[in-house]
C-alpha cells in the first residue's frame, strides 16, 4: 500500500517510489517524476553526478525530507536505518551507549554487545568515540544501524572519508552483515568500483530520473573477471566520464574523493 508524498507508508514488500518530485528553487527540479523499486533484501547502489538527486532521494526515503512534491508516492518498510559519511557518534557517550541509543527493551545492552561483536569491536563497549579510528567509528555506526534489525538500510557515502585499505575492509564487512541481516540496501556512492563490488543492481540518476539500471552478476563483482572492466566502462560512459577523463565527481580505483 502507499499514499501521496508528504507522509511515508510502511510496507513489508520492499521500496516503491512513483512519480517523485523535489525542487529547491525555480530553476528546475532535482527529482523529476522518479520511479524506483527495491525488492526485500536487494542491495542497490545509486550513482550519478553531483546534483543528480542521490542524497535527496535517500533523505526522502528516510523521512527526513517532507517537502517532496507532486502526485508521487513512497512506500518503505517500517524499520529503516541510515548510515552517513561521518559516524555521527555522540562524543559524550561511550560506545555501547551510542549503539543502543534510543533502543527500547530490557535486552538492549545484550543486543548492542552482540552488534559490536558482529562489526569487530568486541571489548570496546566502554571506549569513547574519540578513542576510535575513523574505520572503527564507521563500524560502530553500522552496529548502531543493524542492532535495530532494519528492513531497509540507507547508506549515504558511508566509506567516502576512509583510506583505500579501510574501505576494502568495510566492503567485506558490509557484505557479511547484509548476508546475515538481509535488509534491503540503498547505497549512495561516487565510486563506480564500489557500486559494482557491493550491489545487486547499480542505478544511475540523471535529470532527476533513473537513466540507467544495471543488474550485477556475481562473477562481475570480482575485478579479475573480464565482465568487471566492461561493466565499469559502461557505467563510466553513462556518467560521461571514461578513461583518463574522470570528472571530479567520480573516483578511480585506489583514489579518494575529496568532498
PDB file of C-alpha atoms in Angstrom:
ATOM      1  CA  UNK A   1       0.000   0.000   0.000  1.00  0.00           C
ATOM      2  CA  UNK A   2       1.104   3.606  -0.468  1.00  0.00           C
ATOM      3  CA  UNK A   3      -0.006   7.187  -0.051  1.00  0.00           C
ATOM      4  CA  UNK A   4       0.693  10.537  -1.670  1.00  0.00           C
ATOM      5  CA  UNK A   5       4.026  12.035  -0.693  1.00  0.00           C
ATOM      6  CA  UNK A   6       4.116  14.168   2.419  1.00  0.00           C
ATOM      7  CA  UNK A   7       3.998  11.042   4.580  1.00  0.00           C
ATOM      8  CA  UNK A   8       5.672   7.656   4.223  1.00  0.00           C
ATOM      9  CA  UNK A   9       3.724   4.431   4.054  1.00  0.00           C
ATOM     10  CA  UNK A  10       5.095   1.411   5.884  1.00  0.00           C
ATOM     11  CA  UNK A  11       5.138  -1.809   3.890  1.00  0.00           C
ATOM     12  CA  UNK A  12       6.665  -5.281   4.053  1.00  0.00           C
ATOM     13  CA  UNK A  13       7.161  -5.569   0.301  1.00  0.00           C
ATOM     14  CA  UNK A  14      10.351  -3.534  -0.182  1.00  0.00           C
ATOM     15  CA  UNK A  15      10.583   0.019  -1.537  1.00  0.00           C
ATOM     16  CA  UNK A  16       8.266   1.591  -4.086  1.00  0.00           C
ATOM     17  CA  UNK A  17       8.679   5.144  -5.401  1.00  0.00           C
ATOM     18  CA  UNK A  18       6.376   6.588  -8.043  1.00  0.00           C
ATOM     19  CA  UNK A  19       6.477   9.974  -9.765  1.00  0.00           C
ATOM     20  CA  UNK A  20       8.643  11.613  -7.095  1.00  0.00           C
ATOM     21  CA  UNK A  21       9.353  15.334  -7.485  1.00  0.00           C
ATOM     22  CA  UNK A  22      11.615  17.662  -5.496  1.00  0.00           C
ATOM     23  CA  UNK A  23      12.883  21.142  -6.301  1.00  0.00           C
ATOM     24  CA  UNK A  24      14.764  23.700  -4.208  1.00  0.00           C
ATOM     25  CA  UNK A  25      14.322  26.770  -6.426  1.00  0.00           C
ATOM     26  CA  UNK A  26      12.534  27.919  -9.552  1.00  0.00           C
ATOM     27  CA  UNK A  27      15.308  26.940 -11.943  1.00  0.00           C
ATOM     28  CA  UNK A  28      14.272  23.296 -12.145  1.00  0.00           C
ATOM     29  CA  UNK A  29      13.707  20.136 -10.183  1.00  0.00           C
ATOM     30  CA  UNK A  30      16.264  17.842  -8.570  1.00  0.00           C
ATOM     31  CA  UNK A  31      13.871  14.900  -8.834  1.00  0.00           C
ATOM     32  CA  UNK A  32      11.514  14.981 -11.804  1.00  0.00           C
ATOM     33  CA  UNK A  33       8.991  12.167 -11.667  1.00  0.00           C
ATOM     34  CA  UNK A  34      11.360   9.473 -10.401  1.00  0.00           C
ATOM     35  CA  UNK A  35      10.215   5.827 -10.256  1.00  0.00           C
ATOM     36  CA  UNK A  36      12.094   3.155  -8.306  1.00  0.00           C
ATOM     37  CA  UNK A  37      11.530  -0.347  -6.896  1.00  0.00           C
ATOM     38  CA  UNK A  38      13.802  -2.191  -4.454  1.00  0.00           C
ATOM     39  CA  UNK A  39      12.913  -5.760  -3.504  1.00  0.00           C
ATOM     40  CA  UNK A  40      13.227  -7.041   0.077  1.00  0.00           C
ATOM     41  CA  UNK A  41      16.843  -7.994   0.712  1.00  0.00           C
ATOM     42  CA  UNK A  42      18.088  -6.392  -2.504  1.00  0.00           C
ATOM     43  CA  UNK A  43      21.284  -4.295  -2.492  1.00  0.00           C
ATOM     44  CA  UNK A  44      21.070  -1.286  -4.818  1.00  0.00           C
ATOM     45  CA  UNK A  45      23.901   1.206  -5.417  1.00  0.00           C
ATOM     46  CA  UNK A  46      22.963   4.703  -6.538  1.00  0.00           C
ATOM     47  CA  UNK A  47      25.407   6.736  -8.631  1.00  0.00           C
ATOM     48  CA  UNK A  48      25.208   9.989 -10.554  1.00  0.00           C
ATOM     49  CA  UNK A  49      26.844  13.372 -10.861  1.00  0.00           C
ATOM     50  CA  UNK A  50      26.665  15.903  -8.041  1.00  0.00           C
ATOM     51  CA  UNK A  51      23.221  17.464  -8.001  1.00  0.00           C
ATOM     52  CA  UNK A  52      21.545  14.488  -9.694  1.00  0.00           C
ATOM     53  CA  UNK A  53      19.331  13.860  -6.641  1.00  0.00           C
ATOM     54  CA  UNK A  54      21.047  10.891  -4.949  1.00  0.00           C
ATOM     55  CA  UNK A  55      21.085  12.247  -1.407  1.00  0.00           C
ATOM     56  CA  UNK A  56      17.737  13.962  -1.966  1.00  0.00           C
ATOM     57  CA  UNK A  57      16.163  10.599  -2.784  1.00  0.00           C
ATOM     58  CA  UNK A  58      17.807   8.970   0.223  1.00  0.00           C
ATOM     59  CA  UNK A  59      16.522  11.673   2.580  1.00  0.00           C
ATOM     60  CA  UNK A  60      13.013  11.303   1.174  1.00  0.00           C
ATOM     61  CA  UNK A  61      13.063   7.542   1.794  1.00  0.00           C
ATOM     62  CA  UNK A  62      14.365   8.131   5.326  1.00  0.00           C
ATOM     63  CA  UNK A  63      11.514  10.520   6.050  1.00  0.00           C
ATOM     64  CA  UNK A  64      13.963  13.396   6.537  1.00  0.00           C
ATOM     65  CA  UNK A  65      12.520  15.495   3.704  1.00  0.00           C
ATOM     66  CA  UNK A  66       8.778  16.041   3.741  1.00  0.00           C
ATOM     67  CA  UNK A  67       8.824  18.685   1.004  1.00  0.00           C
ATOM     68  CA  UNK A  68       8.785  16.265  -1.914  1.00  0.00           C
ATOM     69  CA  UNK A  69       6.152  17.414  -4.347  1.00  0.00           C
ATOM     70  CA  UNK A  70       3.709  16.240  -6.969  1.00  0.00           C
ATOM     71  CA  UNK A  71       1.415  13.280  -7.212  1.00  0.00           C
ATOM     72  CA  UNK A  72       4.052  10.754  -6.293  1.00  0.00           C
ATOM     73  CA  UNK A  73       4.057   8.101  -3.609  1.00  0.00           C
ATOM     74  CA  UNK A  74       6.691   6.493  -1.403  1.00  0.00           C
ATOM     75  CA  UNK A  75       6.343   3.122   0.317  1.00  0.00           C
ATOM     76  CA  UNK A  76       9.144   1.881   2.576  1.00  0.00           C
ATOM     77  CA  UNK A  77       9.474  -0.874   5.200  1.00  0.00           C
ATOM     78  CA  UNK A  78       8.555   0.054   8.745  1.00  0.00           C
ATOM     79  CA  UNK A  79      12.084  -0.414  10.113  1.00  0.00           C
ATOM     80  CA  UNK A  80      14.548   1.953   8.395  1.00  0.00           C
ATOM     81  CA  UNK A  81      18.110   2.831   9.464  1.00  0.00           C
ATOM     82  CA  UNK A  82      20.521   5.386   7.995  1.00  0.00           C
ATOM     83  CA  UNK A  83      24.330   5.409   7.871  1.00  0.00           C
ATOM     84  CA  UNK A  84      26.052   8.667   6.897  1.00  0.00           C
ATOM     85  CA  UNK A  85      29.554   9.517   5.655  1.00  0.00           C
ATOM     86  CA  UNK A  86      30.549  10.532   9.183  1.00  0.00           C
ATOM     87  CA  UNK A  87      29.671   8.206  12.041  1.00  0.00           C
ATOM     88  CA  UNK A  88      27.656  10.802  13.974  1.00  0.00           C
ATOM     89  CA  UNK A  89      28.530   9.141  17.262  1.00  0.00           C
ATOM     90  CA  UNK A  90      27.686  11.167  20.358  1.00  0.00           C
ATOM     91  CA  UNK A  91      31.088  12.165  21.836  1.00  0.00           C
ATOM     92  CA  UNK A  92      29.757  12.273  25.415  1.00  0.00           C
ATOM     93  CA  UNK A  93      28.513   8.672  25.343  1.00  0.00           C
ATOM     94  CA  UNK A  94      30.582   5.528  25.443  1.00  0.00           C
ATOM     95  CA  UNK A  95      30.439   3.108  22.546  1.00  0.00           C
ATOM     96  CA  UNK A  96      27.748   0.737  23.827  1.00  0.00           C
ATOM     97  CA  UNK A  97      25.526   3.667  24.811  1.00  0.00           C
ATOM     98  CA  UNK A  98      25.970   5.083  21.291  1.00  0.00           C
ATOM     99  CA  UNK A  99      24.978   1.806  19.654  1.00  0.00           C
ATOM    100  CA  UNK A 100      21.901   1.322  21.842  1.00  0.00           C
ATOM    101  CA  UNK A 101      20.848   4.989  21.949  1.00  0.00           C
ATOM    102  CA  UNK A 102      17.055   5.170  21.642  1.00  0.00           C
ATOM    103  CA  UNK A 103      16.726   1.369  21.661  1.00  0.00           C
ATOM    104  CA  UNK A 104      13.855   0.023  23.758  1.00  0.00           C
ATOM    105  CA  UNK A 105      13.731  -3.223  25.649  1.00  0.00           C
ATOM    106  CA  UNK A 106      15.439  -4.862  28.607  1.00  0.00           C
ATOM    107  CA  UNK A 107      17.766  -6.720  26.251  1.00  0.00           C
ATOM    108  CA  UNK A 108      19.095  -3.538  24.610  1.00  0.00           C
ATOM    109  CA  UNK A 109      22.559  -3.867  26.144  1.00  0.00           C
ATOM    110  CA  UNK A 110      22.796  -7.526  25.138  1.00  0.00           C
ATOM    111  CA  UNK A 111      21.780  -6.698  21.589  1.00  0.00           C
ATOM    112  CA  UNK A 112      24.272  -3.838  21.492  1.00  0.00           C
ATOM    113  CA  UNK A 113      27.127  -6.071  22.640  1.00  0.00           C
ATOM    114  CA  UNK A 114      26.171  -8.647  20.017  1.00  0.00           C
ATOM    115  CA  UNK A 115      26.162  -5.938  17.317  1.00  0.00           C
ATOM    116  CA  UNK A 116      29.594  -4.678  18.395  1.00  0.00           C
ATOM    117  CA  UNK A 117      30.925  -8.225  18.168  1.00  0.00           C
ATOM    118  CA  UNK A 118      29.496  -8.548  14.651  1.00  0.00           C
ATOM    119  CA  UNK A 119      31.405  -5.465  13.462  1.00  0.00           C
ATOM    120  CA  UNK A 120      34.690  -6.490  15.128  1.00  0.00           C
ATOM    121  CA  UNK A 121      34.511  -4.187  18.155  1.00  0.00           C
ATOM    122  CA  UNK A 122      34.051  -6.751  20.925  1.00  0.00           C
ATOM    123  CA  UNK A 123      35.613  -5.493  24.146  1.00  0.00           C
ATOM    124  CA  UNK A 124      35.438  -1.833  23.108  1.00  0.00           C
ATOM    125  CA  UNK A 125      31.984  -1.155  24.539  1.00  0.00           C
ATOM    126  CA  UNK A 126      33.393   1.241  27.178  1.00  0.00           C
ATOM    127  CA  UNK A 127      35.529   3.230  24.734  1.00  0.00           C
ATOM    128  CA  UNK A 128      34.818   6.875  23.947  1.00  0.00           C
ATOM    129  CA  UNK A 129      34.273   7.723  20.249  1.00  0.00           C
ATOM    130  CA  UNK A 130      37.422   9.883  20.244  1.00  0.00           C
ATOM    131  CA  UNK A 131      39.473   6.796  21.097  1.00  0.00           C
ATOM    132  CA  UNK A 132      38.448   5.061  17.866  1.00  0.00           C
ATOM    133  CA  UNK A 133      39.907   5.319  14.386  1.00  0.00           C
ATOM    134  CA  UNK A 134      37.745   6.516  11.510  1.00  0.00           C
ATOM    135  CA  UNK A 135      37.171   2.951  10.363  1.00  0.00           C
ATOM    136  CA  UNK A 136      36.219   1.833  13.864  1.00  0.00           C
ATOM    137  CA  UNK A 137      33.771   4.715  14.168  1.00  0.00           C
ATOM    138  CA  UNK A 138      32.071   3.640  10.946  1.00  0.00           C
ATOM    139  CA  UNK A 139      31.943   0.064  12.249  1.00  0.00           C
ATOM    140  CA  UNK A 140      30.157   1.425  15.308  1.00  0.00           C
ATOM    141  CA  UNK A 141      27.759   3.352  13.055  1.00  0.00           C
ATOM    142  CA  UNK A 142      26.938   0.105  11.227  1.00  0.00           C
ATOM    143  CA  UNK A 143      26.372  -1.644  14.544  1.00  0.00           C
ATOM    144  CA  UNK A 144      24.040   1.157  15.661  1.00  0.00           C
ATOM    145  CA  UNK A 145      22.018   0.783  12.444  1.00  0.00           C
ATOM    146  CA  UNK A 146      21.865  -3.006  12.323  1.00  0.00           C
ATOM    147  CA  UNK A 147      21.100  -3.538  16.029  1.00  0.00           C
ATOM    148  CA  UNK A 148      17.573  -2.352  15.166  1.00  0.00           C
ATOM    149  CA  UNK A 149      17.231  -5.110  12.537  1.00  0.00           C
ATOM    150  CA  UNK A 150      16.192  -2.705   9.765  1.00  0.00           C
ATOM    151  CA  UNK A 151      14.282  -3.918   6.746  1.00  0.00           C
ATOM    152  CA  UNK A 152      15.814  -1.023   4.788  1.00  0.00           C
ATOM    153  CA  UNK A 153      19.357   0.308   5.266  1.00  0.00           C
ATOM    154  CA  UNK A 154      20.057   3.688   3.660  1.00  0.00           C
ATOM    155  CA  UNK A 155      23.777   4.480   3.326  1.00  0.00           C
ATOM    156  CA  UNK A 156      24.953   7.913   2.153  1.00  0.00           C
ATOM    157  CA  UNK A 157      28.614   7.501   1.110  1.00  0.00           C
ATOM    158  CA  UNK A 158      29.474   5.729   4.389  1.00  0.00           C
ATOM    159  CA  UNK A 159      33.046   4.928   3.297  1.00  0.00           C
ATOM    160  CA  UNK A 160      33.852   8.137   1.423  1.00  0.00           C
ATOM    161  CA  UNK A 161      36.197   9.528   4.105  1.00  0.00           C
ATOM    162  CA  UNK A 162      38.157   6.309   4.663  1.00  0.00           C
ATOM    163  CA  UNK A 163      41.532   5.313   3.248  1.00  0.00           C
ATOM    164  CA  UNK A 164      41.679   2.711   0.481  1.00  0.00           C
ATOM    165  CA  UNK A 165      42.597  -0.278   2.687  1.00  0.00           C
ATOM    166  CA  UNK A 166      39.961   0.523   5.296  1.00  0.00           C
ATOM    167  CA  UNK A 167      37.365   0.935   2.537  1.00  0.00           C
ATOM    168  CA  UNK A 168      38.095  -2.574   1.263  1.00  0.00           C
ATOM    169  CA  UNK A 169      37.768  -3.960   4.794  1.00  0.00           C
ATOM    170  CA  UNK A 170      34.462  -2.153   5.252  1.00  0.00           C
ATOM    171  CA  UNK A 171      33.189  -3.507   1.932  1.00  0.00           C
ATOM    172  CA  UNK A 172      33.832  -7.048   3.123  1.00  0.00           C
ATOM    173  CA  UNK A 173      32.211  -6.320   6.493  1.00  0.00           C
ATOM    174  CA  UNK A 174      29.104  -4.802   4.910  1.00  0.00           C
ATOM    175  CA  UNK A 175      28.702  -7.789   2.588  1.00  0.00           C
ATOM    176  CA  UNK A 176      28.873 -10.190   5.542  1.00  0.00           C
ATOM    177  CA  UNK A 177      26.455  -8.162   7.656  1.00  0.00           C
ATOM    178  CA  UNK A 178      23.936  -7.869   4.824  1.00  0.00           C
ATOM    179  CA  UNK A 179      24.124 -11.626   4.225  1.00  0.00           C
ATOM    180  CA  UNK A 180      23.210 -12.199   7.885  1.00  0.00           C
ATOM    181  CA  UNK A 181      20.590  -9.481   8.415  1.00  0.00           C
ATOM    182  CA  UNK A 182      19.190  -9.347   4.850  1.00  0.00           C
ATOM    183  CA  UNK A 183      17.943  -5.749   4.759  1.00  0.00           C
ATOM    184  CA  UNK A 184      17.169  -4.024   1.504  1.00  0.00           C
ATOM    185  CA  UNK A 185      20.039  -1.565   0.956  1.00  0.00           C
ATOM    186  CA  UNK A 186      20.276   1.706  -0.950  1.00  0.00           C
ATOM    187  CA  UNK A 187      23.905   2.842  -1.085  1.00  0.00           C
ATOM    188  CA  UNK A 188      24.766   6.306  -2.421  1.00  0.00           C
ATOM    189  CA  UNK A 189      28.322   6.362  -3.756  1.00  0.00           C
ATOM    190  CA  UNK A 190      30.600   8.281  -6.125  1.00  0.00           C
ATOM    191  CA  UNK A 191      32.826   5.204  -6.512  1.00  0.00           C
ATOM    192  CA  UNK A 192      31.781   3.106  -9.532  1.00  0.00           C
ATOM    193  CA  UNK A 193      34.004   0.207  -8.461  1.00  0.00           C
ATOM    194  CA  UNK A 194      32.414   0.223  -5.010  1.00  0.00           C
ATOM    195  CA  UNK A 195      28.973   0.112  -6.584  1.00  0.00           C
ATOM    196  CA  UNK A 196      29.846  -2.899  -8.755  1.00  0.00           C
ATOM    197  CA  UNK A 197      31.592  -4.840  -5.994  1.00  0.00           C
ATOM    198  CA  UNK A 198      28.800  -4.453  -3.443  1.00  0.00           C
ATOM    199  CA  UNK A 199      25.481  -4.199  -5.258  1.00  0.00           C
ATOM    200  CA  UNK A 200      22.951  -6.496  -6.889  1.00  0.00           C
ATOM    201  CA  UNK A 201      21.910  -3.532  -9.084  1.00  0.00           C
ATOM    202  CA  UNK A 202      23.514  -0.217  -9.973  1.00  0.00           C
ATOM    203  CA  UNK A 203      21.183   2.680 -10.714  1.00  0.00           C
ATOM    204  CA  UNK A 204      22.313   5.933 -12.298  1.00  0.00           C
ATOM    205  CA  UNK A 205      20.333   9.128 -11.782  1.00  0.00           C
ATOM    206  CA  UNK A 206      20.377  11.822 -14.441  1.00  0.00           C
ATOM    207  CA  UNK A 207      17.965  14.690 -14.898  1.00  0.00           C
ATOM    208  CA  UNK A 208      16.129  13.709 -11.757  1.00  0.00           C
ATOM    209  CA  UNK A 209      15.076  10.262 -13.026  1.00  0.00           C
ATOM    210  CA  UNK A 210      16.556   6.769 -13.303  1.00  0.00           C
ATOM    211  CA  UNK A 211      18.621   6.871 -16.503  1.00  0.00           C
ATOM    212  CA  UNK A 212      20.426   3.505 -16.190  1.00  0.00           C
ATOM    213  CA  UNK A 213      19.508   0.370 -14.245  1.00  0.00           C
ATOM    214  CA  UNK A 214      22.023  -2.466 -14.475  1.00  0.00           C
ATOM    215  CA  UNK A 215      21.869  -5.821 -12.695  1.00  0.00           C
ATOM    216  CA  UNK A 216      25.225  -7.175 -11.490  1.00  0.00           C
ATOM    217  CA  UNK A 217      26.130 -10.844 -11.963  1.00  0.00           C
ATOM    218  CA  UNK A 218      28.045 -12.427  -9.103  1.00  0.00           C
ATOM    219  CA  UNK A 219      31.112 -13.009 -11.293  1.00  0.00           C
ATOM    220  CA  UNK A 220      31.225  -9.342 -12.316  1.00  0.00           C
ATOM    221  CA  UNK A 221      31.867  -8.277  -8.724  1.00  0.00           C
ATOM    222  CA  UNK A 222      35.433  -9.582  -8.999  1.00  0.00           C
ATOM    223  CA  UNK A 223      37.879  -7.157 -10.594  1.00  0.00           C
ATOM    224  CA  UNK A 224      39.661 -10.203 -12.033  1.00  0.00           C
ATOM    225  CA  UNK A 225      36.603 -11.092 -14.110  1.00  0.00           C
ATOM    226  CA  UNK A 226      36.588  -9.722 -17.699  1.00  0.00           C
ATOM    227  CA  UNK A 227      32.996  -8.626 -17.208  1.00  0.00           C
ATOM    228  CA  UNK A 228      34.011  -6.206 -14.453  1.00  0.00           C
ATOM    229  CA  UNK A 229      36.001  -3.955 -16.777  1.00  0.00           C
ATOM    230  CA  UNK A 230      33.239  -3.935 -19.374  1.00  0.00           C
ATOM    231  CA  UNK A 231      30.586  -3.055 -16.814  1.00  0.00           C
ATOM    232  CA  UNK A 232      32.793  -0.370 -15.289  1.00  0.00           C
ATOM    233  CA  UNK A 233      33.328   1.202 -18.700  1.00  0.00           C
ATOM    234  CA  UNK A 234      29.577   1.045 -19.412  1.00  0.00           C
ATOM    235  CA  UNK A 235      28.747   2.904 -16.200  1.00  0.00           C
ATOM    236  CA  UNK A 236      31.510   5.483 -16.597  1.00  0.00           C
ATOM    237  CA  UNK A 237      30.387   6.077 -20.161  1.00  0.00           C
ATOM    238  CA  UNK A 238      26.828   6.597 -18.942  1.00  0.00           C
ATOM    239  CA  UNK A 239      28.219   9.106 -16.437  1.00  0.00           C
ATOM    240  CA  UNK A 240      30.134  10.868 -19.198  1.00  0.00           C
ATOM    241  CA  UNK A 241      33.447  10.098 -17.516  1.00  0.00           C
ATOM    242  CA  UNK A 242      35.689   7.442 -19.084  1.00  0.00           C
ATOM    243  CA  UNK A 243      39.361   6.564 -19.072  1.00  0.00           C
ATOM    244  CA  UNK A 244      41.612   9.445 -18.102  1.00  0.00           C
ATOM    245  CA  UNK A 245      38.766  11.939 -18.313  1.00  0.00           C
ATOM    246  CA  UNK A 246      37.176  11.114 -14.974  1.00  0.00           C
ATOM    247  CA  UNK A 247      35.374  14.153 -13.646  1.00  0.00           C
ATOM    248  CA  UNK A 248      35.834  15.453 -10.114  1.00  0.00           C
ATOM    249  CA  UNK A 249      32.543  13.829  -9.126  1.00  0.00           C
ATOM    250  CA  UNK A 250      33.983  10.332  -9.550  1.00  0.00           C
ATOM    251  CA  UNK A 251      36.967   8.408  -8.268  1.00  0.00           C
ATOM    252  CA  UNK A 252      39.122   5.729  -9.840  1.00  0.00           C
ATOM    253  CA  UNK A 253      40.393   2.575  -8.086  1.00  0.00           C
ATOM    254  CA  UNK A 254      42.639   3.347  -5.119  1.00  0.00           C
ATOM    255  CA  UNK A 255      41.857   7.054  -5.120  1.00  0.00           C
ATOM    256  CA  UNK A 256      39.980   9.047  -2.516  1.00  0.00           C
ATOM    257  CA  UNK A 257      37.378  11.637  -3.331  1.00  0.00           C
ATOM    258  CA  UNK A 258      37.768  14.945  -1.571  1.00  0.00           C
ATOM    259  CA  UNK A 259      34.392  16.466  -0.719  1.00  0.00           C
TER     260      UNK A 259
END
